[in-house]
Amino acid sequence: MARQANPNLQGQLLDAAVTVFAERGLLAAKVSDITDLAGVSKGAFYLHFESKEALYEQMCRQFIADLTGHLAGHGSLLCGPEALGMHVVDQLATADEALLDWLWQRRVHLQMVLAGAAGTPLAHLSDEFIEAIENSMLASIERMHCASCVEPMLTSQFLAAMATGLIVMYARKLVQSRERPAVTRDVHHFRRIMMLGALLTPDQLDTLWTSAAIHAVPAAAPSAH
Amino acid sequence: MARQANPNLQGQLLDAAVTVFAERGLLAAKVSDITDLAGVSKGAFYLHFESKEALYEQMCRQFIADLTGHLAGHGSLLCGPEALGMHVVDQLATADEALLDWLWQRRVHLQMVLAGAAGTPLAHLSDEFIEAIENSMLASIERMHCASCVEPMLTSQFLAAMATGLIVMYARKLVQSRERPAVTRDVHHFRRIMMLGALLTPDQLDTLWTSAAIHAVPAAAPSAH
DNA sequence: ACCTGAACACCGTTCAAGT
DNA sequence: ACCTGAACACCGTTCAAGT
């Protein structure tokens, strides 16, 4: 039971907990890791928090709520007056860059929610995190569909999954890298693909790029397996 | 220590283990869950396997090796004679569909590797799984770059991350759904985006789709938060 | 009022004892 | 030769005792 609490110590425990949860996930995080880092006894933990699980849940839900708040303000389609006259694809790119910045600044919390709580009743929290992003993407893309910007054959669900998959791949890299990655170029690439695809020039489609051309090229430097 | 072993029982334990690991991840999986499911005592487990971790590692590495084998044969760019004359984007789409089918048929193992081993020395195994896909994508895209199919501004790393992100998002859905999703349509969507982008018609770019058009549309049905 | 640390329960692992 | 289950260690949680 969380009973009386020295709020100072509670703050130290919160800071210690997010670090330990990020490093190890919920199950492998030891209460003694957290209390050692905060400089108190193991028992003191239970003066401040119901349980290890309850603390993890509280911190993840707060993070997801903060994310939802960010997306409401800087969602994948901009809503403010600065967006007027801005190309929708540029709006998407701007919002993606803002989201990645936001995640970078909170990468310890990001690492915590991605490390996850597999095998516990809180396993769904990582899914909720990803769904928060996907839902924001979905809402924006549905608006674009209604405005007839988007090829009608492409479902909003698919486009939202693609954009979210890219963000999540990127988020995994943010957690691993020590210095802030240069996001701008990749966001620009995403913009180009949304507008024109990934291939060289549309007017050459269906004429050149068959496997005969591909396999005539010597194998690329085998940077992969 | 894995000592002598009734190979029959070993098979039962392997079957039980993948089920329990998929359901709970490495840390939350109890050895007694596995042995109960196989109908033996807890101690018998250690006649067959070094430890719970070692078994998890063995099964994940086998799965990743099988995946690598599949990708070598049906990698994101086809290599066989059937590929001659096939458009490269259709090759990518065909290979993606084959990969998703392969993953669907092994979705218990997929779930096991995604459930993960956070906080243990085996935490990197989920990353290795994703990297196996990313490396295969990267190799194919580099070949396409060498054949000058791809817009040169778009790096292979970015395109591989995008394709992999989509596959991983899809893999998460495979694990959750009970009946095999219809993959073909989504693969077709991916194909269209690679070739022409996601927007309605390239010749309307930079003229219509500013936020003024978007925000004039009544808010879409709020299927998201 | 707040904190400590011994004690308890749970589960991974070991091993002496069964068949 | 193979399996069992009691015993041990580790860690989440509790609580009687300190200050």
CSV table of N, CA and C in Angstrom, one decimal, chain B residues 87-162:
chain,number,residue,atom,x,y,z
B,87,HIS,N,8.1,-7.3,-63.2
B,87,HIS,CA,8.5,-6.0,-62.8
B,87,HIS,C,9.1,-6.1,-61.4
B,88,VAL,N,10.1,-5.3,-61.1
B,88,VAL,CA,10.7,-5.4,-59.8
B,88,VAL,C,9.8,-5.1,-58.6
B,89,VAL,N,8.9,-4.2,-58.8
B,89,VAL,CA,7.9,-3.9,-57.8
B,89,VAL,C,7.0,-5.1,-57.5
B,90,ASP,N,6.6,-5.8,-58.6
B,90,ASP,CA,5.9,-7.0,-58.5
B,90,ASP,C,6.7,-8.1,-57.8
B,91,GLN,N,8.0,-8.1,-58.0
B,91,GLN,CA,8.8,-9.1,-57.3
B,91,GLN,C,8.8,-8.8,-55.8
B,92,LEU,N,8.9,-7.5,-55.5
B,92,LEU,CA,8.9,-7.1,-54.1
B,92,LEU,C,7.6,-7.5,-53.5
B,93,ALA,N,6.5,-7.3,-54.2
B,93,ALA,CA,5.2,-7.6,-53.6
B,93,ALA,C,5.0,-9.1,-53.4
B,94,THR,N,5.4,-9.8,-54.4
B,94,THR,CA,5.3,-11.3,-54.3
B,94,THR,C,6.1,-11.8,-53.2
B,95,ALA,N,7.3,-11.3,-53.0
B,95,ALA,CA,8.2,-11.7,-51.9
B,95,ALA,C,7.6,-11.3,-50.5
B,96,ASP,N,7.0,-10.1,-50.4
B,96,ASP,CA,6.4,-9.7,-49.2
B,96,ASP,C,5.2,-10.6,-48.9
B,97,GLU,N,4.4,-11.0,-49.9
B,97,GLU,CA,3.3,-11.9,-49.6
B,97,GLU,C,3.8,-13.2,-49.1
B,98,ALA,N,4.9,-13.7,-49.8
B,98,ALA,CA,5.4,-15.0,-49.4
B,98,ALA,C,5.9,-15.0,-47.9
B,99,LEU,N,6.6,-13.9,-47.6
B,99,LEU,CA,7.1,-13.7,-46.2
B,99,LEU,C,5.9,-13.7,-45.2
B,100,LEU,N,4.9,-13.0,-45.5
B,100,LEU,CA,3.8,-12.9,-44.6
B,100,LEU,C,3.1,-14.2,-44.4
B,101,ASP,N,3.0,-15.0,-45.5
B,101,ASP,CA,2.4,-16.3,-45.4
B,101,ASP,C,3.3,-17.2,-44.6
B,102,TRP,N,4.6,-17.1,-44.8
B,102,TRP,CA,5.6,-17.9,-44.0
B,102,TRP,C,5.4,-17.6,-42.5
B,103,LEU,N,5.3,-16.3,-42.2
B,103,LEU,CA,5.2,-15.9,-40.8
B,103,LEU,C,3.8,-16.4,-40.2
B,104,TRP,N,2.8,-16.3,-41.0
B,104,TRP,CA,1.5,-16.8,-40.6
B,104,TRP,C,1.5,-18.2,-40.2
B,105,GLN,N,2.2,-19.0,-41.0
B,105,GLN,CA,2.2,-20.5,-40.7
B,105,GLN,C,3.0,-20.8,-39.5
B,106,ARG,N,3.9,-19.8,-39.1
B,106,ARG,CA,4.7,-20.0,-37.9
B,106,ARG,C,4.4,-19.0,-36.8
B,107,ARG,N,3.1,-18.7,-36.7
B,107,ARG,CA,2.8,-17.5,-35.8
B,107,ARG,C,3.1,-17.8,-34.4
B,108,VAL,N,3.1,-19.0,-33.9
B,108,VAL,CA,3.4,-19.3,-32.5
B,108,VAL,C,4.9,-18.9,-32.3
B,109,HIS,N,5.7,-19.3,-33.2
B,109,HIS,CA,7.1,-19.0,-33.0
B,109,HIS,C,7.3,-17.4,-33.2
B,110,LEU,N,6.6,-16.9,-34.1
B,110,LEU,CA,6.6,-15.4,-34.3
B,110,LEU,C,6.2,-14.7,-33.0
B,111,GLN,N,5.2,-15.2,-32.4
B,111,GLN,CA,4.7,-14.6,-31.1
B,111,GLN,C,5.8,-14.8,-30.0
B,112,MET,N,6.4,-15.9,-30.0
B,112,MET,CA,7.5,-16.2,-29.0
B,112,MET,C,8.6,-15.2,-29.1
B,113,VAL,N,9.1,-14.9,-30.4
B,113,VAL,CA,10.2,-14.1,-30.5
B,113,VAL,C,9.8,-12.6,-30.3
B,114,LEU,N,8.6,-12.3,-30.6
B,114,LEU,CA,8.1,-10.9,-30.4
B,114,LEU,C,7.8,-10.7,-28.9
B,115,ALA,N,7.4,-11.7,-28.2
B,115,ALA,CA,7.1,-11.6,-26.7
B,115,ALA,C,8.4,-11.2,-26.0
B,116,GLY,N,9.5,-11.8,-26.5
B,116,GLY,CA,10.8,-11.3,-26.1
B,116,GLY,C,11.4,-11.7,-24.7
B,117,ALA,N,12.5,-11.2,-24.5
B,117,ALA,CA,13.3,-11.6,-23.3
B,117,ALA,C,13.9,-10.4,-22.6
B,118,ALA,N,13.0,-9.3,-22.5
B,118,ALA,CA,13.5,-8.0,-22.0
B,118,ALA,C,14.1,-8.2,-20.6
B,119,GLY,N,15.3,-7.5,-20.5
B,119,GLY,CA,15.9,-7.6,-19.2
B,119,GLY,C,16.8,-8.8,-19.0
B,120,THR,N,16.9,-9.6,-19.9
B,120,THR,CA,17.8,-10.8,-19.8
B,120,THR,C,18.9,-10.6,-20.9
B,121,PRO,N,20.0,-11.4,-20.8
B,121,PRO,CA,21.0,-11.3,-21.8
B,121,PRO,C,20.5,-11.7,-23.2
B,122,LEU,N,19.3,-12.1,-23.3
B,122,LEU,CA,18.8,-12.5,-24.6
B,122,LEU,C,17.8,-11.5,-25.2
B,123,ALA,N,17.8,-10.3,-24.6
B,123,ALA,CA,16.9,-9.3,-25.1
B,123,ALA,C,17.1,-8.9,-26.5
B,124,HIS,N,18.3,-9.1,-27.0
B,124,HIS,CA,18.6,-8.7,-28.4
B,124,HIS,C,18.0,-9.7,-29.5
B,125,LEU,N,17.4,-10.8,-29.0
B,125,LEU,CA,16.9,-11.8,-30.0
B,125,LEU,C,15.8,-11.2,-30.8
B,126,SER,N,14.9,-10.4,-30.2
B,126,SER,CA,13.8,-9.8,-31.0
B,126,SER,C,14.4,-8.8,-32.0
B,127,ASP,N,15.4,-8.1,-31.6
B,127,ASP,CA,16.1,-7.2,-32.6
B,127,ASP,C,16.7,-8.0,-33.7
B,128,GLU,N,17.3,-9.1,-33.4
B,128,GLU,CA,18.0,-9.9,-34.5
B,128,GLU,C,16.9,-10.4,-35.5
B,129,PHE,N,15.7,-10.8,-35.0
B,129,PHE,CA,14.7,-11.2,-35.9
B,129,PHE,C,14.3,-10.1,-36.8
B,130,ILE,N,14.1,-8.9,-36.3
B,130,ILE,CA,13.8,-7.7,-37.1
B,130,ILE,C,14.9,-7.4,-38.1
B,131,GLU,N,16.1,-7.5,-37.6
B,131,GLU,CA,17.3,-7.2,-38.5
B,131,GLU,C,17.4,-8.2,-39.6
B,132,ALA,N,17.0,-9.4,-39.4
B,132,ALA,CA,17.1,-10.4,-40.4
B,132,ALA,C,16.2,-10.0,-41.6
B,133,ILE,N,15.0,-9.5,-41.3
B,133,ILE,CA,14.1,-9.0,-42.3
B,133,ILE,C,14.7,-7.7,-43.0
B,134,GLU,N,15.2,-6.8,-42.1
B,134,GLU,CA,15.7,-5.5,-42.6
B,134,GLU,C,16.9,-5.8,-43.5
B,135,ASN,N,17.8,-6.7,-43.2
B,135,ASN,CA,19.0,-7.0,-44.0
B,135,ASN,C,18.6,-7.5,-45.4
B,136,SER,N,17.6,-8.4,-45.4
B,136,SER,CA,17.1,-8.9,-46.6
B,136,SER,C,16.5,-7.8,-47.5
B,137,MET,N,15.7,-7.0,-46.9
B,137,MET,CA,15.2,-5.8,-47.7
B,137,MET,C,16.3,-5.0,-48.2
B,138,LEU,N,17.3,-4.7,-47.4
B,138,LEU,CA,18.4,-3.8,-47.7
B,138,LEU,C,19.1,-4.4,-48.9
B,139,ALA,N,19.4,-5.7,-48.9
B,139,ALA,CA,20.2,-6.3,-50.0
B,139,ALA,C,19.4,-6.1,-51.3
B,140,SER,N,18.1,-6.4,-51.3
B,140,SER,CA,17.3,-6.3,-52.5
B,140,SER,C,17.3,-4.8,-53.0
B,141,ILE,N,17.1,-3.9,-52.1
B,141,ILE,CA,17.0,-2.5,-52.5
B,141,ILE,C,18.3,-2.0,-53.0
B,142,GLU,N,19.4,-2.5,-52.5
B,142,GLU,CA,20.7,-2.1,-53.0
B,142,GLU,C,20.9,-2.6,-54.4
B,143,ARG,N,20.4,-3.8,-54.7
B,143,ARG,CA,20.4,-4.3,-56.1
B,143,ARG,C,19.6,-3.4,-57.0
B,144,MET,N,18.4,-3.0,-56.5
B,144,MET,CA,17.6,-2.1,-57.3
B,144,MET,C,18.3,-0.8,-57.6
B,145,HIS,N,18.9,-0.3,-56.5
B,145,HIS,CA,19.7,1.0,-56.7
B,145,HIS,C,20.7,0.9,-57.8
B,146,CYS,N,21.5,-0.3,-57.7
B,146,CYS,CA,22.5,-0.5,-58.7
B,146,CYS,C,22.0,-0.5,-60.1
B,147,ALA,N,20.8,-1.0,-60.2
B,147,ALA,CA,20.1,-1.1,-61.5
B,147,ALA,C,19.4,0.2,-61.9
B,148,SER,N,19.6,1.2,-61.0
B,148,SER,CA,19.0,2.5,-61.3
B,148,SER,C,17.5,2.5,-61.4
B,149,CYS,N,16.9,1.6,-60.6
B,149,CYS,CA,15.4,1.6,-60.6
B,149,CYS,C,14.9,2.7,-59.7
B,150,VAL,N,15.7,3.0,-58.6
B,150,VAL,CA,15.2,3.7,-57.5
B,150,VAL,C,15.7,5.2,-57.6
B,151,GLU,N,14.8,6.1,-57.2
B,151,GLU,CA,15.2,7.5,-57.0
B,151,GLU,C,16.4,7.5,-56.2
B,152,PRO,N,17.5,8.1,-56.7
B,152,PRO,CA,18.8,8.1,-56.0
B,152,PRO,C,18.8,8.8,-54.6
B,153,MET,N,18.0,9.8,-54.5
B,153,MET,CA,17.9,10.5,-53.2
B,153,MET,C,17.5,9.6,-52.1
B,154,LEU,N,16.7,8.5,-52.4
B,154,LEU,CA,16.1,7.7,-51.3
B,154,LEU,C,17.2,6.6,-50.9
B,155,THR,N,17.7,6.7,-49.7
B,155,THR,CA,18.7,5.7,-49.3
B,155,THR,C,18.1,4.3,-49.1
B,156,SER,N,18.9,3.3,-49.4
B,156,SER,CA,18.5,1.9,-49.2
B,156,SER,C,18.1,1.7,-47.7
B,157,GLN,N,18.8,2.4,-46.8
B,157,GLN,CA,18.5,2.2,-45.4
B,157,GLN,C,17.1,2.7,-45.1
B,158,PHE,N,16.7,3.8,-45.6
B,158,PHE,CA,15.4,4.3,-45.3
B,158,PHE,C,14.3,3.4,-45.9
B,159,LEU,N,14.5,3.0,-47.2
B,159,LEU,CA,13.5,2.2,-47.8
B,159,LEU,C,13.4,0.8,-47.1
B,160,ALA,N,14.5,0.3,-46.7
B,160,ALA,CA,14.5,-1.0,-45.9
B,160,ALA,C,13.8,-0.8,-44.6
B,161,ALA,N,14.0,0.3,-43.9
B,161,ALA,CA,13.3,0.5,-42.6
B,161,ALA,C,11.8,0.7,-42.8
B,162,MET,N,11.4,1.3,-43.9
B,162,MET,CA,10.0,1.5,-44.2
B,162,MET,C,9.3,0.2,-44.5
